[in-house]
Short mmCIF file of C-alpha atoms in Angstrom, two decimals:
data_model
loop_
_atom_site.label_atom_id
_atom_site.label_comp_id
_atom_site.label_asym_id
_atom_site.label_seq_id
_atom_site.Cartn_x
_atom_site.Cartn_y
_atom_site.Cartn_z
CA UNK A 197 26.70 2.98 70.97
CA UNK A 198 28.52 2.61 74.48
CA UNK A 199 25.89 4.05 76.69
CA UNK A 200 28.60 5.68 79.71
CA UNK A 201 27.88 8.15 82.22
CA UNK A 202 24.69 6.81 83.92
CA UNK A 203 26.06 6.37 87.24
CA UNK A 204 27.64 9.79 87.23
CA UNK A 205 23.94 10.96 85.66
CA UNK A 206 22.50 8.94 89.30
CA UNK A 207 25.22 10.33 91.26
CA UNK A 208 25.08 13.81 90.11
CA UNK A 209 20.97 13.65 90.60
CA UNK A 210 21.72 13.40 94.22
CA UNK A 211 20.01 10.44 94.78
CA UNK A 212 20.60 8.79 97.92
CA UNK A 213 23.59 6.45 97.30
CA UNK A 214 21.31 3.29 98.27
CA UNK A 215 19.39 3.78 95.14
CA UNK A 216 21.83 4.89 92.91
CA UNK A 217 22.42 1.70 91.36
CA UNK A 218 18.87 0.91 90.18
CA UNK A 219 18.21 4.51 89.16
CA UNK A 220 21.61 4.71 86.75
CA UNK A 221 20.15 1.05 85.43
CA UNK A 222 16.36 2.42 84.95
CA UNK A 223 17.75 5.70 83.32
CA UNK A 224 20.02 4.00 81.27
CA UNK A 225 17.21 1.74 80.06
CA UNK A 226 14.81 4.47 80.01
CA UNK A 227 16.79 6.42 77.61
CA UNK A 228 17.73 3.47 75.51
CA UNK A 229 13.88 2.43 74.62
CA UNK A 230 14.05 6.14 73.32
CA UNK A 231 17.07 5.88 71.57
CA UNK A 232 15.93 1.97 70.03
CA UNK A 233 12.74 4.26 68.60
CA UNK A 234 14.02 6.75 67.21
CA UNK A 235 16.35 4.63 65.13
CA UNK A 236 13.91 3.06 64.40
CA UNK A 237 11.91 5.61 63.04
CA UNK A 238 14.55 7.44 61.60
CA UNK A 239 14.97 4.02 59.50
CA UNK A 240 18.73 3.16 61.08
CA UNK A 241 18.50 -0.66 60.20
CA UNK A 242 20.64 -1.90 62.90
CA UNK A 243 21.98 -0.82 66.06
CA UNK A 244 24.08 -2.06 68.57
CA UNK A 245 24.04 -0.76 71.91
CA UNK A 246 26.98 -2.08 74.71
CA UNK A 247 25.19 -3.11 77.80
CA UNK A 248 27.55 -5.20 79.75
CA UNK A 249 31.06 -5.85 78.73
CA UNK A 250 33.54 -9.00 79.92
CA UNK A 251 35.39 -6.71 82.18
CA UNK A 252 32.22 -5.42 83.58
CA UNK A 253 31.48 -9.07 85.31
CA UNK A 254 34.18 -7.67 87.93
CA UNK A 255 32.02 -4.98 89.51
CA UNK A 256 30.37 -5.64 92.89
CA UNK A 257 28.00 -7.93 92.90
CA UNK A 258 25.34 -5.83 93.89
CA UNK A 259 25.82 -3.78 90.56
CA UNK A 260 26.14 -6.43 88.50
CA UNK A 261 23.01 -8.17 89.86
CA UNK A 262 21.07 -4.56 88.84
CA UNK A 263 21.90 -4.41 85.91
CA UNK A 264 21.10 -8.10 84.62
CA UNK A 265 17.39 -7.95 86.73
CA UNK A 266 17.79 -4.60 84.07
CA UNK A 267 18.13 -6.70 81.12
CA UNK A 268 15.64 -9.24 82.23
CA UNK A 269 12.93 -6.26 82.11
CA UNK A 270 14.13 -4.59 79.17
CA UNK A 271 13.74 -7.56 77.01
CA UNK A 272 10.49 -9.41 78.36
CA UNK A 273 7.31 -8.19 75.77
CA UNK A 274 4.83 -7.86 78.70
CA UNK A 275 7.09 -5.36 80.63
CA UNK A 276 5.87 -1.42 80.05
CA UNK A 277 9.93 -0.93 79.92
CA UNK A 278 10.25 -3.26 77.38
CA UNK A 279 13.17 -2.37 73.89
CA UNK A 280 11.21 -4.95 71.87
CA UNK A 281 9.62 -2.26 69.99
CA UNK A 282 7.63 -2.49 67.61
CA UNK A 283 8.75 -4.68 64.19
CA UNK A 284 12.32 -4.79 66.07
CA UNK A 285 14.48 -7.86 65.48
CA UNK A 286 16.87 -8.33 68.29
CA UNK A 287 19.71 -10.38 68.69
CA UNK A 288 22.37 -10.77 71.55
CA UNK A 289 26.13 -10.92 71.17
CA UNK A 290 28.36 -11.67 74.09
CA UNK A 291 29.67 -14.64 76.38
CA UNK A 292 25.57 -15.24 77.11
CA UNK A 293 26.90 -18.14 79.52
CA UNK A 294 28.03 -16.36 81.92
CA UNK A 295 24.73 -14.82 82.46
CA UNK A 296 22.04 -16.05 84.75
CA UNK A 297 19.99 -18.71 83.45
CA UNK A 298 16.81 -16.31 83.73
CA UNK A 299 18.59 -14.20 81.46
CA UNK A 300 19.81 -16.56 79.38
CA UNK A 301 16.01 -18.04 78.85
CA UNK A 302 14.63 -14.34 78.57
CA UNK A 303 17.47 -13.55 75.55
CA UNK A 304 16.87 -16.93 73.80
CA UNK A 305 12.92 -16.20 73.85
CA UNK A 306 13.32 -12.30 72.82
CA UNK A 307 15.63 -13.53 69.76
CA UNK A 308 13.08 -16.22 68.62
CA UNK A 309 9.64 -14.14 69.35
CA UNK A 310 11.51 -11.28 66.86
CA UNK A 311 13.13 -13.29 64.62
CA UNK A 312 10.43 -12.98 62.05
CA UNK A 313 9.82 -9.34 62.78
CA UNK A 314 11.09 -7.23 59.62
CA UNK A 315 12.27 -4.12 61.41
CA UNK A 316 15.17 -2.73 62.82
CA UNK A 317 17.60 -5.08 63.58
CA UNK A 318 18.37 -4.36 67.46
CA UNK A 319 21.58 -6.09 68.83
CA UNK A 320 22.46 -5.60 72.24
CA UNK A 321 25.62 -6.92 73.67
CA UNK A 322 26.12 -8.29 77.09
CA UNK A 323 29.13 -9.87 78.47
CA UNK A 324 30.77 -9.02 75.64
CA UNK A 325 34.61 -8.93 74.62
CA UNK A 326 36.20 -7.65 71.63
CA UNK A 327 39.02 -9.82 72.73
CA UNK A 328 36.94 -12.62 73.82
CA UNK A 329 34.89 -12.62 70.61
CA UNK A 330 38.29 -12.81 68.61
CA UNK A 331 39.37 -15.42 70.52
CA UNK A 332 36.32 -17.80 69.98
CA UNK A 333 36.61 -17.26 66.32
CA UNK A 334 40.03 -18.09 66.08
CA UNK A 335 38.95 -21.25 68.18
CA UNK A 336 36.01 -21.80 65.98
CA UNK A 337 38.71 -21.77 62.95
CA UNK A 338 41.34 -24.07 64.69
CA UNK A 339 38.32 -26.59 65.33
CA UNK A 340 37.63 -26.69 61.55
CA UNK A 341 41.15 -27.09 60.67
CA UNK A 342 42.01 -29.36 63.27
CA UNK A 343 39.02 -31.32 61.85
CA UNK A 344 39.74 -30.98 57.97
CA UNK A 345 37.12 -28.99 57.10
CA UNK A 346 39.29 -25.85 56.59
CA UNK A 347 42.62 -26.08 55.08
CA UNK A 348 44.58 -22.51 57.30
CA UNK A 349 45.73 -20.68 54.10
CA UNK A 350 42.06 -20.40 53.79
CA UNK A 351 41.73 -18.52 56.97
CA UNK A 352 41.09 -15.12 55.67
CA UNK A 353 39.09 -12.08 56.51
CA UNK A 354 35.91 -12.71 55.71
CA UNK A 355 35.75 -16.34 57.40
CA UNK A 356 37.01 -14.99 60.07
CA UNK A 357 34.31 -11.97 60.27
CA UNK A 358 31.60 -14.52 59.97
CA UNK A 359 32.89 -16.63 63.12
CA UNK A 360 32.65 -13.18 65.40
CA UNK A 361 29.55 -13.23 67.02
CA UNK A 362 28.10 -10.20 65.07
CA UNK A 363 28.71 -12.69 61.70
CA UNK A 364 27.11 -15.61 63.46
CA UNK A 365 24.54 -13.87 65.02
CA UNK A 366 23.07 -11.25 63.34
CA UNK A 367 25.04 -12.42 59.45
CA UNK A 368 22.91 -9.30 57.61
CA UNK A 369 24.37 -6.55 59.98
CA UNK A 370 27.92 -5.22 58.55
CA UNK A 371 30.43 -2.99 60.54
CA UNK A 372 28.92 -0.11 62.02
CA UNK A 373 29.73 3.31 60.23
CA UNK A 374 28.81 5.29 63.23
CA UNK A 375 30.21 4.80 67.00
CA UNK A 376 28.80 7.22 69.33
CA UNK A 377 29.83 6.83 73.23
CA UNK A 378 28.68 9.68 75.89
CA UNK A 379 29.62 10.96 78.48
CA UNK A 380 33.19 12.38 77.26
CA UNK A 381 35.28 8.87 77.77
CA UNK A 382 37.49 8.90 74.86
CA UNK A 383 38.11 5.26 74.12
CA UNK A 384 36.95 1.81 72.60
CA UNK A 385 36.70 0.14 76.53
CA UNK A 386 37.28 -3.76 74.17
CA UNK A 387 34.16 -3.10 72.62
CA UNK A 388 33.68 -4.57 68.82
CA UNK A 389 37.50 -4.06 67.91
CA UNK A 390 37.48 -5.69 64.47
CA UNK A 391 34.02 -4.14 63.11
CA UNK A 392 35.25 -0.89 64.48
CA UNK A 393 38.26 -0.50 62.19
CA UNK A 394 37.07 2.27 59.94
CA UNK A 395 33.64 3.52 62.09
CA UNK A 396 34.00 7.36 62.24
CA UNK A 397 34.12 7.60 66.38
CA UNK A 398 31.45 9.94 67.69
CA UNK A 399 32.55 11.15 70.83
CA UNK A 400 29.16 13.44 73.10
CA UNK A 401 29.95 14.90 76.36
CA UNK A 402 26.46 14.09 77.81
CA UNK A 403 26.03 11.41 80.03
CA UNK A 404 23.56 8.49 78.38
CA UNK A 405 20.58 9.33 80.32
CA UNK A 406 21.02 13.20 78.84
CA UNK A 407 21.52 11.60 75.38
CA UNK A 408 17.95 12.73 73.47
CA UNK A 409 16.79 13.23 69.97
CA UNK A 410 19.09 16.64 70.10
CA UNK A 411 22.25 14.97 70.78
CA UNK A 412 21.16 12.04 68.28
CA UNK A 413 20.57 14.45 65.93
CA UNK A 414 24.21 16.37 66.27
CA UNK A 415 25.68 12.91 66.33
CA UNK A 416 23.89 11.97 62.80
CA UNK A 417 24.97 15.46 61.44
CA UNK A 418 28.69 15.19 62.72
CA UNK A 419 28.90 11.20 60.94
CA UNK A 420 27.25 12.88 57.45
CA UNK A 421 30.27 15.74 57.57
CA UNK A 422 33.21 13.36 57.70
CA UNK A 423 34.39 12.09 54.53
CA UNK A 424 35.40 8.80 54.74
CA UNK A 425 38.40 7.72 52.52
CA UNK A 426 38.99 4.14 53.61
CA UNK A 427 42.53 4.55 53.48
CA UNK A 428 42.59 4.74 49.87
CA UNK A 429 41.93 8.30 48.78
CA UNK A 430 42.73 11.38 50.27
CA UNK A 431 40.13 13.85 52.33
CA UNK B 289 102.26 6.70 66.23
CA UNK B 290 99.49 6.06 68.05
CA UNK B 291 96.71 4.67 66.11
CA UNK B 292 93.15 5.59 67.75
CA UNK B 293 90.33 4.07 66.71
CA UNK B 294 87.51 6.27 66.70
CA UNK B 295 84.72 4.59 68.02
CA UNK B 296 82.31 5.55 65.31
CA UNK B 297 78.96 5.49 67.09
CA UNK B 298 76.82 3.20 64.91
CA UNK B 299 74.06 6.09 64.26
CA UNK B 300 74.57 9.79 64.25
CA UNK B 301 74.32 11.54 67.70
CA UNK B 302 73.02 14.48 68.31
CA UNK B 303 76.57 15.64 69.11
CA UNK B 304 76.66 18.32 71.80
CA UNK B 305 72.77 18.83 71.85
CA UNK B 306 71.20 18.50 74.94
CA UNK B 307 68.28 16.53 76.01
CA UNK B 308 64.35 18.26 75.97
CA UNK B 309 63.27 18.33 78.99
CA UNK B 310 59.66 17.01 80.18
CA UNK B 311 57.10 20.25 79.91
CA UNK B 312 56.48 21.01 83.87
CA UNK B 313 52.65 20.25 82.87
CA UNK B 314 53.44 16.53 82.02
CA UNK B 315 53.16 14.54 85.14
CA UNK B 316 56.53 12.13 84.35
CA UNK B 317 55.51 9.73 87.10
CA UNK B 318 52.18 9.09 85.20
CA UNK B 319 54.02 8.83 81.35
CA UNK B 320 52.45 6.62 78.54
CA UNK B 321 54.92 3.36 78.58
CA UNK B 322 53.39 3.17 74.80
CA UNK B 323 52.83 5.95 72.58
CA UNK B 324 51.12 5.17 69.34
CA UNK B 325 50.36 8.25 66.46
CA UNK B 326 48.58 7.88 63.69
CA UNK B 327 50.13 10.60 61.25
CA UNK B 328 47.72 12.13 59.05
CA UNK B 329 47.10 15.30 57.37
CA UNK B 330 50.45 15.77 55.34
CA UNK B 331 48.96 15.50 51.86
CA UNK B 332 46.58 18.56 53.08
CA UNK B 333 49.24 20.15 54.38
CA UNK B 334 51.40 20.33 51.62
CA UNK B 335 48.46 21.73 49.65
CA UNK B 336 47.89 24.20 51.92
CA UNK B 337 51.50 25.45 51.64
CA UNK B 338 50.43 26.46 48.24
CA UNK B 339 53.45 24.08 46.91
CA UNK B 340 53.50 23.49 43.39
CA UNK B 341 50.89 20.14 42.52
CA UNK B 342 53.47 18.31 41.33
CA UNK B 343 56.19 18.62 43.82
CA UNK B 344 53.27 18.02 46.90
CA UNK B 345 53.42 13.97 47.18
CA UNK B 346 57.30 14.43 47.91
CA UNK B 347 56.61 17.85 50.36
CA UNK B 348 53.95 15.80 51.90
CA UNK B 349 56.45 12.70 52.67
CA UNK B 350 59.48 14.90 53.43
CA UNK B 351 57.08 17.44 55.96
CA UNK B 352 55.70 13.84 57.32
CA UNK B 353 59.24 12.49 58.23
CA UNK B 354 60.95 15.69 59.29
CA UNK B 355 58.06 15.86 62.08
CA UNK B 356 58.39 12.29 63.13
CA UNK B 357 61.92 12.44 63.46
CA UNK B 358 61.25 15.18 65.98
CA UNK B 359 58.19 13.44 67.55
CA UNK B 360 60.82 10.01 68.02
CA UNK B 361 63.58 12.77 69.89
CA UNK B 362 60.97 14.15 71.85
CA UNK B 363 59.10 10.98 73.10
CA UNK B 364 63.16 9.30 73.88
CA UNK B 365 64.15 12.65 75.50
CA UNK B 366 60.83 12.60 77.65
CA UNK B 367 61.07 8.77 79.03
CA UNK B 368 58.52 7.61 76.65
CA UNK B 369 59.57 3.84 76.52
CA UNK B 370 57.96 2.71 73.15
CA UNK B 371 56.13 4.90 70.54
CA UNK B 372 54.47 3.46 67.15
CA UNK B 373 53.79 5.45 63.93
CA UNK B 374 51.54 4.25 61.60
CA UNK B 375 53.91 4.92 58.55
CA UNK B 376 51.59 2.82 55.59
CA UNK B 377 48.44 0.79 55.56
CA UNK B 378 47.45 -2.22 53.76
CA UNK B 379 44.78 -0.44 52.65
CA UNK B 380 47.52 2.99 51.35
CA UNK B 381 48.97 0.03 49.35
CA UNK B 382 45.84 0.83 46.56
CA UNK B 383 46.61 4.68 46.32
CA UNK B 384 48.05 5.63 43.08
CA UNK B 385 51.64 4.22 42.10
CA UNK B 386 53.37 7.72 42.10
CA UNK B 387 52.34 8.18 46.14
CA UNK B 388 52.83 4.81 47.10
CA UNK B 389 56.53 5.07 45.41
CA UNK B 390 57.13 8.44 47.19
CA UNK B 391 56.66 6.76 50.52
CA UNK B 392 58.79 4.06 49.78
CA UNK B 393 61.36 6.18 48.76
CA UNK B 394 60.91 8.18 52.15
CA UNK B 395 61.11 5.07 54.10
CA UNK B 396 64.21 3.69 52.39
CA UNK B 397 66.05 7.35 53.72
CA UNK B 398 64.53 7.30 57.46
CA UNK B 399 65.77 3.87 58.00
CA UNK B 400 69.07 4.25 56.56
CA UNK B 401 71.19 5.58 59.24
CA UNK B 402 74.17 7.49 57.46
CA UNK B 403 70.58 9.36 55.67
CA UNK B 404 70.76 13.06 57.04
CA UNK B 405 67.01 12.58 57.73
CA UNK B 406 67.12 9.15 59.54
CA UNK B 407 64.71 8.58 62.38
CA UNK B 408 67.12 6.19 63.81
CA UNK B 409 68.19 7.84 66.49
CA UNK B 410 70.38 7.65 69.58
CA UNK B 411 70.13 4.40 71.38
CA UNK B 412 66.72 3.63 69.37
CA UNK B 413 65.90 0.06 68.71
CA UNK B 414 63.74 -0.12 65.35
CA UNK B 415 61.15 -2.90 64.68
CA UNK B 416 58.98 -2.89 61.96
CA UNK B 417 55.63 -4.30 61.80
CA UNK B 418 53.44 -4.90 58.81
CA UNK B 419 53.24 -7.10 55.76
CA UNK B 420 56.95 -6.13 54.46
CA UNK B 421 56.82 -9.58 51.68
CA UNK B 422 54.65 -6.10 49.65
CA UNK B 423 57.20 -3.64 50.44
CA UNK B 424 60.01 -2.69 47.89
CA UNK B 425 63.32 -5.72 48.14
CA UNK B 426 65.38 -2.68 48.94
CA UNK B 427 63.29 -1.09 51.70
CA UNK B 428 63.07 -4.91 53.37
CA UNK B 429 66.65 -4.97 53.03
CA UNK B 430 66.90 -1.41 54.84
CA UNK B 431 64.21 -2.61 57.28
CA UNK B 432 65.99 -5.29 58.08
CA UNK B 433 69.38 -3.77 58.62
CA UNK B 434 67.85 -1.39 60.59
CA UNK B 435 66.68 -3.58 62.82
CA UNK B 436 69.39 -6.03 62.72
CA UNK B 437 71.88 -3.07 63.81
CA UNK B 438 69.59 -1.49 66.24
CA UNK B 439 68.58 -4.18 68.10
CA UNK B 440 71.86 -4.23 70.70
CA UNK B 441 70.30 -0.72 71.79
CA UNK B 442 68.80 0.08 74.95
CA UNK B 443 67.26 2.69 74.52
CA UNK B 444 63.70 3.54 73.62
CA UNK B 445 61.96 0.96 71.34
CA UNK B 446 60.54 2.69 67.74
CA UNK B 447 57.79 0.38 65.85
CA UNK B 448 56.92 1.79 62.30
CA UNK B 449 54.05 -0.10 61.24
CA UNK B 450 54.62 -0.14 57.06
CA UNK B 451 52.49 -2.28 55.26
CA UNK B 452 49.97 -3.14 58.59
CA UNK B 453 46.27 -3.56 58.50
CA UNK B 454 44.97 -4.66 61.70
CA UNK B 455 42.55 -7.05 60.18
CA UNK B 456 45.39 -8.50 58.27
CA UNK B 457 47.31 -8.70 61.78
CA UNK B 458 44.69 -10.32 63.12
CA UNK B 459 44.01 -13.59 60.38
CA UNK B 460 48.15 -13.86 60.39
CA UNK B 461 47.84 -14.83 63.94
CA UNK B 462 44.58 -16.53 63.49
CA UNK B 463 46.79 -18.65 60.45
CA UNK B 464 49.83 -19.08 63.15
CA UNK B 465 47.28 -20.49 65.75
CA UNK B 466 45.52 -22.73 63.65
CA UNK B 467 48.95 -24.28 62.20
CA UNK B 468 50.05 -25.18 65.80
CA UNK B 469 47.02 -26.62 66.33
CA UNK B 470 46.65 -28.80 63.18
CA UNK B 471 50.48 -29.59 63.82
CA UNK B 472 49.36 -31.11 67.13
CA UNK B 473 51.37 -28.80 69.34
CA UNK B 474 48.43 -26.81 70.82
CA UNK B 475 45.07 -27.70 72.03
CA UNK B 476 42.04 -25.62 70.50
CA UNK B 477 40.85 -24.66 73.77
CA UNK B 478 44.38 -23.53 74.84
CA UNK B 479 43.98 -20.95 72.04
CA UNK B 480 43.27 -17.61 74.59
CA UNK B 481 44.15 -13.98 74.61
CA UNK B 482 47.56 -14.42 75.79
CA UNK B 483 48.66 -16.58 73.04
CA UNK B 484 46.78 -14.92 70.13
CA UNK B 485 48.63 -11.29 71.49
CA UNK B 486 51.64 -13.29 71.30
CA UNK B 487 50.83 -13.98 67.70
CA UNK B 488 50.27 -10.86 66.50
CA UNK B 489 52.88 -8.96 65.16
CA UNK B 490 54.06 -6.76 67.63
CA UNK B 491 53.97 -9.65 70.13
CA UNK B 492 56.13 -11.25 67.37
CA UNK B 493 58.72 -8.28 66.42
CA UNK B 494 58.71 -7.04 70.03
CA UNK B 495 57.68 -9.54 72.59
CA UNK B 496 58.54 -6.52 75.16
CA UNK B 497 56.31 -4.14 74.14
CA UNK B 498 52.91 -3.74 75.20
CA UNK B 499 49.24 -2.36 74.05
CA UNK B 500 49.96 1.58 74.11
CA UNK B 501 47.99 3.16 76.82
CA UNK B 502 47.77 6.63 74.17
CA UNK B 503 46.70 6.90 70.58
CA UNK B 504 47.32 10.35 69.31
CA UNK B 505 45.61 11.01 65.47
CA UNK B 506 46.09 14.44 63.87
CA UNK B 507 44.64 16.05 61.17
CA UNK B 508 41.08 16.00 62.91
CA UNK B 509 39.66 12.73 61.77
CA UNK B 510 38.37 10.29 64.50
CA UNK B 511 38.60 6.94 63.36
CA UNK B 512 41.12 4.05 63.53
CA UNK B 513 41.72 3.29 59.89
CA UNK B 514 42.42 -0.35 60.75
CA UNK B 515 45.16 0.25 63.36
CA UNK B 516 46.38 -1.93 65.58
CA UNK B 517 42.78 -3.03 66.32
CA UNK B 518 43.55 -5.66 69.26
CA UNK B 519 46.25 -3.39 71.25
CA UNK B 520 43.56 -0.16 70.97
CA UNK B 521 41.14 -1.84 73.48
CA UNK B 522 42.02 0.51 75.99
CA UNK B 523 43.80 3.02 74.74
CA UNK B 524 42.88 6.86 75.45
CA UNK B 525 42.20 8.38 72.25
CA UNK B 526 43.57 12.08 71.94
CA UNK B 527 42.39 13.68 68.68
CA UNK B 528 44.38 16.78 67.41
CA UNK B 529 42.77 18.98 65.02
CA UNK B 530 46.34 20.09 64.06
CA UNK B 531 48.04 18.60 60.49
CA UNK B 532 50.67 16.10 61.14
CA UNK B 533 53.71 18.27 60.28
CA UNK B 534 52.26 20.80 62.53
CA UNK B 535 52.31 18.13 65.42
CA UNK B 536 55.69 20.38 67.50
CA UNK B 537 56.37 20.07 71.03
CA UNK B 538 53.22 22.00 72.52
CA UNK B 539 50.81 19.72 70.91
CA UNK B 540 52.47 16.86 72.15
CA UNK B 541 52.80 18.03 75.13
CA UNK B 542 49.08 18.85 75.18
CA UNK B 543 48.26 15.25 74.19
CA UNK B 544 50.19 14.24 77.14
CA UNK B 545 48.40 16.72 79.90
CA UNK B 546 45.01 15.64 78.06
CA UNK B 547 46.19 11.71 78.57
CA UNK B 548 46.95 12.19 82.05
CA UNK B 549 43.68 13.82 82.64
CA UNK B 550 41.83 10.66 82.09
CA UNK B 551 40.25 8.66 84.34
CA UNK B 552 41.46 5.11 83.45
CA UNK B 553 38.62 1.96 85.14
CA UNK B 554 38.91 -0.81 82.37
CA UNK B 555 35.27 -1.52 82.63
CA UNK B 556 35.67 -2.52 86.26
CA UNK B 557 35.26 0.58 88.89
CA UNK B 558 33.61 4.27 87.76
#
């Protein structure tokens, strides 16, 4: 999912502009514990939300800061706004150097306190590319050529699937069938470009605070009325 | 007697017609530079027509083409500076050998410029991306020749994608990187987003064009179908409920209006 629309949902709640920035962050993160449950209860076995993409590091760095002191909350156990759910296994995808070292401490310790959970699997990404991510795994490839280990005819798609950060990662958790983004944006925004190449694209007016068990609902129904032909046979 | 050589032009012209104009509605400071349409809905539209079974996988290509050629005078006409059809998928390559033949067939007219139906229009410069090495020898002899003959043009710059899978795309370049690199001539770290869009295949067949800012799919479905997966980071998405061969000039123009109506960040302001 690519949670949009919760700083128009702030803006549009007329809170005072100094607070806007927290309060788009804490409804965003609100709705998303809501959204992890569900799932999880509806027995979705993974889900990938897009917290923080590569392009997003350009924002002020007031916003920027909000939103990672976010993602510090949202993944520590002890904190009542916690996503580690219940049974959840989470894992992280995205250029997780970049981040601060808090964070990067706080995402290292949620994905090894989970890691024997056998629930949901939860994957969030921060400071994630879809460009980026294809360019480490080409990287990743070169280095095993370069060292012999790989000869390049061999370079095919499912080595290359397994060097994307999803593959390496998270190695159970295939494409996603289902993209949903709110609020109205009609577009991918470099999200996971090569996993994405036959998801049936979901796309909700609501802003992501506004997306409930309703909207998750229509979302579910409108994926289970496509009919998905791959390419190979007609609708 | 005077001998005049009639300066055949190299591709039929559109003698005497005049040029569409731009609908008022489109904005033609704020045009697409790349227009990329994914074509579907023929086959349902064929059926719909109530034509006979089996004469609908050769209605189906013929309804497909006759709309793109009008879709490639339109976008020329209205300034649009590149446009890409997705014309066959890696993935079309397993449909049954009667359809995939049909569109081969259809391809081998539309690229053959003396071909009544021929999408290669006035001043158009034709690439073709894709994995042609599975395509018919004739059609990547036509291909070819269409490009070959095209490419003094100046005007606006047709990609048919025929044979392309964007995963496919994708491992090519991955291939071409990691050869330069085992060759010695590039660095693993120098391996960055610049020089793997270089590799892929539009970088390749048309160094000058870029990611499309627009993606139009008819026929309803909202998906990607293993486009051009890299150069679709950012592209607006317009779905039309609308078959393919019903795609005319108001839905196009509608596309536009509905492009321009976006508000375009890239991740970086709301």
């Amino acid at each position: 999912m690519i949670m949009d629309g919760n700083s128009r949902w702030a803006k549009a709640r007329g809170i005072a502009k100094e607070f806007q920035l927290r309060a788009a962050a804490e409804a965003c993160y609100s709705n998303a514990r809501e959204i992890v449950r569900l799932s999880s209860d509806w027995g979705i076995k993974a889900l990938t939300l897009f917290a923080f993409s590569t392009e997003n590091f350009l924002r002020p760095r007031e916003e920027v800061d909000q939103w990672m002191q976010q993602f510090e909350r949202v993944l520590s156990l002890d904190d009542p706004a916690t996503m580690l759910l219940d049974g959840i296994q989470f894992h992280c995808i995205g250029d997780t150097a970049r981040l601060p070292r808090t964070l990067q401490v706080k995402i290292s310790e949620a994905q090894c306190i989970t890691s024997g959970n056998t629930g949901m699997k939860f994957v969030m990404a921060i400071g994630y590319g879809g460009h980026s991510d294809l360019v480490q795994a080409c990287q990743a490839l070169a280095r095993e050529v370069q060292q012999g280990n790989l000869a390049v005819q061999d370079i095919d798609q499912i080595n290359l699937s397994r060097r994307l950060m999803l593959g390496e990662r998270c190695e159970d958790v295939g494409a996603p069938e289902l993209l949903v983004r709110t609020s109205g944006e009609q577009r991918l925004s470099n999200f996971m470009l090569w996993h994405l190449a036959y998801s049936e694209l979901v796309f909700e007016k609501q802003l992501w605070p506004d997306f409930g068990e309703e909207e998750y609902k229509n979302a579910l129904v409108a994926f289970q009325g496509r009919k998905r032909t791959l390419g190979v046979r007609h609708s």
